[in-house]
Amino acid sequence: MTSGTTPASDRTASDRTAGVDLAGRTALVTGAGSGIGRACAAALAAAGARVHVVDMDARAAVSVAEEIGGHSHVVDLARADLIEGLPADIDILVNNAGLQHVAPLTEFPPDRFELIQRVMVHAPFLLLRRTLPHMRARGWGRIVNISSVHGLRASAFKAGYVTAKHALEGLSKVAALEGAPHGITSNCVNPGYVRTPLVEQQIAAQASAHGIDPERVVGEVMLSRSAIKRLIEPEEVAAVAVWLCGPHTGYLTGASIPLDGGWTGA
Ligand code: NAD
């Protein structure tokens, strides 16, 4: 932003969207009631997109939709039948909803493992099946998969999550290949630890798994492999998601963009 006379509110919106104009585009963001999904929904709306806010938490979905002028859909993404009720005429799909469970493999509850795959792999697959025909018909589409550094690297005690994120990486690459002839790109964004409620819950879980105090978890466990010794903010992840929908990234597809403070670079 160059104008010194631009109101602060406009400066904020433009800074957040890096000049990306999504007027006339429709986005669907899963898990948009909290954390990274909420930041993505807000940034896409600020860029001019019509945004469908999907979350199983009714209060959060309605509140975010009201906040950003979007449409709320209260859906449990573990339920394939409910996914069928979501809109299909979507130009931008952000597969973001996720959950974590921390336990050694031998103690990992099979039902939690299965639930994680349903929400973080099967739901993105079903949403791609549902929305790709519309993107193809328009000759333009953007798929942004919120993966993780754990889509590229493993950590102990996270069998369900690491398995799901690696699967999402594969799904994203197939969508990139099949979408390419139709102006559709598909990419993963791979954050390290982001300051969200999911991470706040993990700090307590990791403390118990590693047998150390919660206050030591962030510095000694979470950030031990990151060169940058701070959590990343949800808005920093959302800025990359919006950039992937902008005018200069049409050749960028099938990629995984690390936002991990140097974790995978070392
Ligand atoms: P969060 O817990 O703050 O938000 C997740 C949202 O997903 C919640 O609103 C929750 O209600 C919703 N959700 C969960 N299960 C659902 C279901 N079955 N149906 C519908 N909605 C459901 O989490 P976050 O930290 O913002 O994480 C979002 C995504 O980013 C996840 O895929 C996560 O794996 C990924 N990620 C997070 C971090 C991090 O450090 N926070 C790092 C890398 C990747």
PDB file of N, CA and C in Angstrom, residues 32-34 52-68 70-75:
ATOM      1  N   ALA A  32     -13.424 -23.721   9.116  1.00  0.00           N
ATOM      2  CA  ALA A  32     -13.242 -22.263   9.077  1.00  0.00           C
ATOM      3  C   ALA A  32     -13.710 -21.580  10.352  1.00  0.00           C
ATOM      4  N   GLY A  33     -14.151 -22.366  11.329  1.00  0.00           N
ATOM      5  CA  GLY A  33     -14.622 -21.767  12.575  1.00  0.00           C
ATOM      6  C   GLY A  33     -13.510 -21.377  13.525  1.00  0.00           C
ATOM      7  N   SER A  34     -12.277 -21.770  13.226  1.00  0.00           N
ATOM      8  CA  SER A  34     -11.193 -21.549  14.194  1.00  0.00           C
ATOM      9  C   SER A  34      -9.852 -21.465  13.476  1.00  0.00           C
ATOM     10  N   HIS A  52     -17.881 -19.739   1.724  1.00  0.00           N
ATOM     11  CA  HIS A  52     -18.662 -20.708   2.482  1.00  0.00           C
ATOM     12  C   HIS A  52     -17.812 -21.181   3.663  1.00  0.00           C
ATOM     13  N   VAL A  53     -18.322 -20.951   4.862  1.00  0.00           N
ATOM     14  CA  VAL A  53     -17.624 -21.281   6.105  1.00  0.00           C
ATOM     15  C   VAL A  53     -18.169 -22.620   6.591  1.00  0.00           C
ATOM     16  N   VAL A  54     -17.333 -23.669   6.540  1.00  0.00           N
ATOM     17  CA  VAL A  54     -17.798 -25.013   6.915  1.00  0.00           C
ATOM     18  C   VAL A  54     -17.117 -25.440   8.216  1.00  0.00           C
ATOM     19  N   ASP A  55     -17.922 -25.826   9.200  1.00  0.00           N
ATOM     20  CA  ASP A  55     -17.346 -26.316  10.462  1.00  0.00           C
ATOM     21  C   ASP A  55     -18.409 -27.122  11.198  1.00  0.00           C
ATOM     22  N   MET A  56     -17.958 -28.053  12.036  1.00  0.00           N
ATOM     23  CA  MET A  56     -18.918 -28.821  12.841  1.00  0.00           C
ATOM     24  C   MET A  56     -19.343 -28.050  14.083  1.00  0.00           C
ATOM     25  N   ASP A  57     -18.579 -27.034  14.430  1.00  0.00           N
ATOM     26  CA  ASP A  57     -18.895 -26.194  15.586  1.00  0.00           C
ATOM     27  C   ASP A  57     -19.845 -25.084  15.119  1.00  0.00           C
ATOM     28  N   ALA A  58     -21.135 -25.267  15.441  1.00  0.00           N
ATOM     29  CA  ALA A  58     -22.165 -24.376  14.897  1.00  0.00           C
ATOM     30  C   ALA A  58     -21.935 -22.927  15.298  1.00  0.00           C
ATOM     31  N   ARG A  59     -21.640 -22.712  16.577  1.00  0.00           N
ATOM     32  CA  ARG A  59     -21.483 -21.331  17.048  1.00  0.00           C
ATOM     33  C   ARG A  59     -20.326 -20.644  16.328  1.00  0.00           C
ATOM     34  N   ALA A  60     -19.217 -21.385  16.176  1.00  0.00           N
ATOM     35  CA  ALA A  60     -18.033 -20.803  15.522  1.00  0.00           C
ATOM     36  C   ALA A  60     -18.311 -20.527  14.051  1.00  0.00           C
ATOM     37  N   ALA A  61     -18.972 -21.468  13.368  1.00  0.00           N
ATOM     38  CA  ALA A  61     -19.241 -21.292  11.936  1.00  0.00           C
ATOM     39  C   ALA A  61     -20.114 -20.068  11.700  1.00  0.00           C
ATOM     40  N   VAL A  62     -21.177 -19.952  12.511  1.00  0.00           N
ATOM     41  CA  VAL A  62     -22.103 -18.826  12.333  1.00  0.00           C
ATOM     42  C   VAL A  62     -21.384 -17.522  12.649  1.00  0.00           C
ATOM     43  N   SER A  63     -20.608 -17.517  13.711  1.00  0.00           N
ATOM     44  CA  SER A  63     -19.940 -16.273  14.118  1.00  0.00           C
ATOM     45  C   SER A  63     -18.910 -15.820  13.078  1.00  0.00           C
ATOM     46  N   VAL A  64     -18.130 -16.766  12.525  1.00  0.00           N
ATOM     47  CA  VAL A  64     -17.140 -16.372  11.496  1.00  0.00           C
ATOM     48  C   VAL A  64     -17.865 -15.890  10.242  1.00  0.00           C
ATOM     49  N   ALA A  65     -18.923 -16.603   9.845  1.00  0.00           N
ATOM     50  CA  ALA A  65     -19.662 -16.198   8.643  1.00  0.00           C
ATOM     51  C   ALA A  65     -20.225 -14.790   8.814  1.00  0.00           C
ATOM     52  N   GLU A  66     -20.736 -14.503   9.999  1.00  0.00           N
ATOM     53  CA  GLU A  66     -21.282 -13.151  10.252  1.00  0.00           C
ATOM     54  C   GLU A  66     -20.174 -12.109  10.174  1.00  0.00           C
ATOM     55  N   GLU A  67     -19.054 -12.461  10.785  1.00  0.00           N
ATOM     56  CA  GLU A  67     -17.908 -11.542  10.852  1.00  0.00           C
ATOM     57  C   GLU A  67     -17.396 -11.159   9.461  1.00  0.00           C
ATOM     58  N   ILE A  68     -17.367 -12.121   8.536  1.00  0.00           N
ATOM     59  CA  ILE A  68     -16.736 -11.872   7.227  1.00  0.00           C
ATOM     60  C   ILE A  68     -17.764 -11.705   6.099  1.00  0.00           C
ATOM     61  N   GLY A  70     -19.913 -14.066   5.128  1.00  0.00           N
ATOM     62  CA  GLY A  70     -19.969 -15.328   4.368  1.00  0.00           C
ATOM     63  C   GLY A  70     -21.215 -16.138   4.700  1.00  0.00           C
ATOM     64  N   HIS A  71     -21.206 -17.409   4.293  1.00  0.00           N
ATOM     65  CA  HIS A  71     -22.346 -18.301   4.510  1.00  0.00           C
ATOM     66  C   HIS A  71     -21.868 -19.470   5.366  1.00  0.00           C
ATOM     67  N   SER A  72     -22.605 -19.767   6.440  1.00  0.00           N
ATOM     68  CA  SER A  72     -22.144 -20.848   7.319  1.00  0.00           C
ATOM     69  C   SER A  72     -22.819 -22.172   6.955  1.00  0.00           C
ATOM     70  N   HIS A  73     -22.062 -23.255   7.116  1.00  0.00           N
ATOM     71  CA  HIS A  73     -22.575 -24.613   6.916  1.00  0.00           C
ATOM     72  C   HIS A  73     -22.082 -25.442   8.091  1.00  0.00           C
ATOM     73  N   VAL A  74     -23.013 -25.925   8.889  1.00  0.00           N
ATOM     74  CA  VAL A  74     -22.628 -26.718  10.061  1.00  0.00           C
ATOM     75  C   VAL A  74     -22.643 -28.186   9.644  1.00  0.00           C
ATOM     76  N   VAL A  75     -21.436 -28.719   9.445  1.00  0.00           N
ATOM     77  CA  VAL A  75     -21.305 -30.072   8.883  1.00  0.00           C
ATOM     78  C   VAL A  75     -20.172 -30.801   9.597  1.00  0.00           C
TER      79      VAL A  75
END
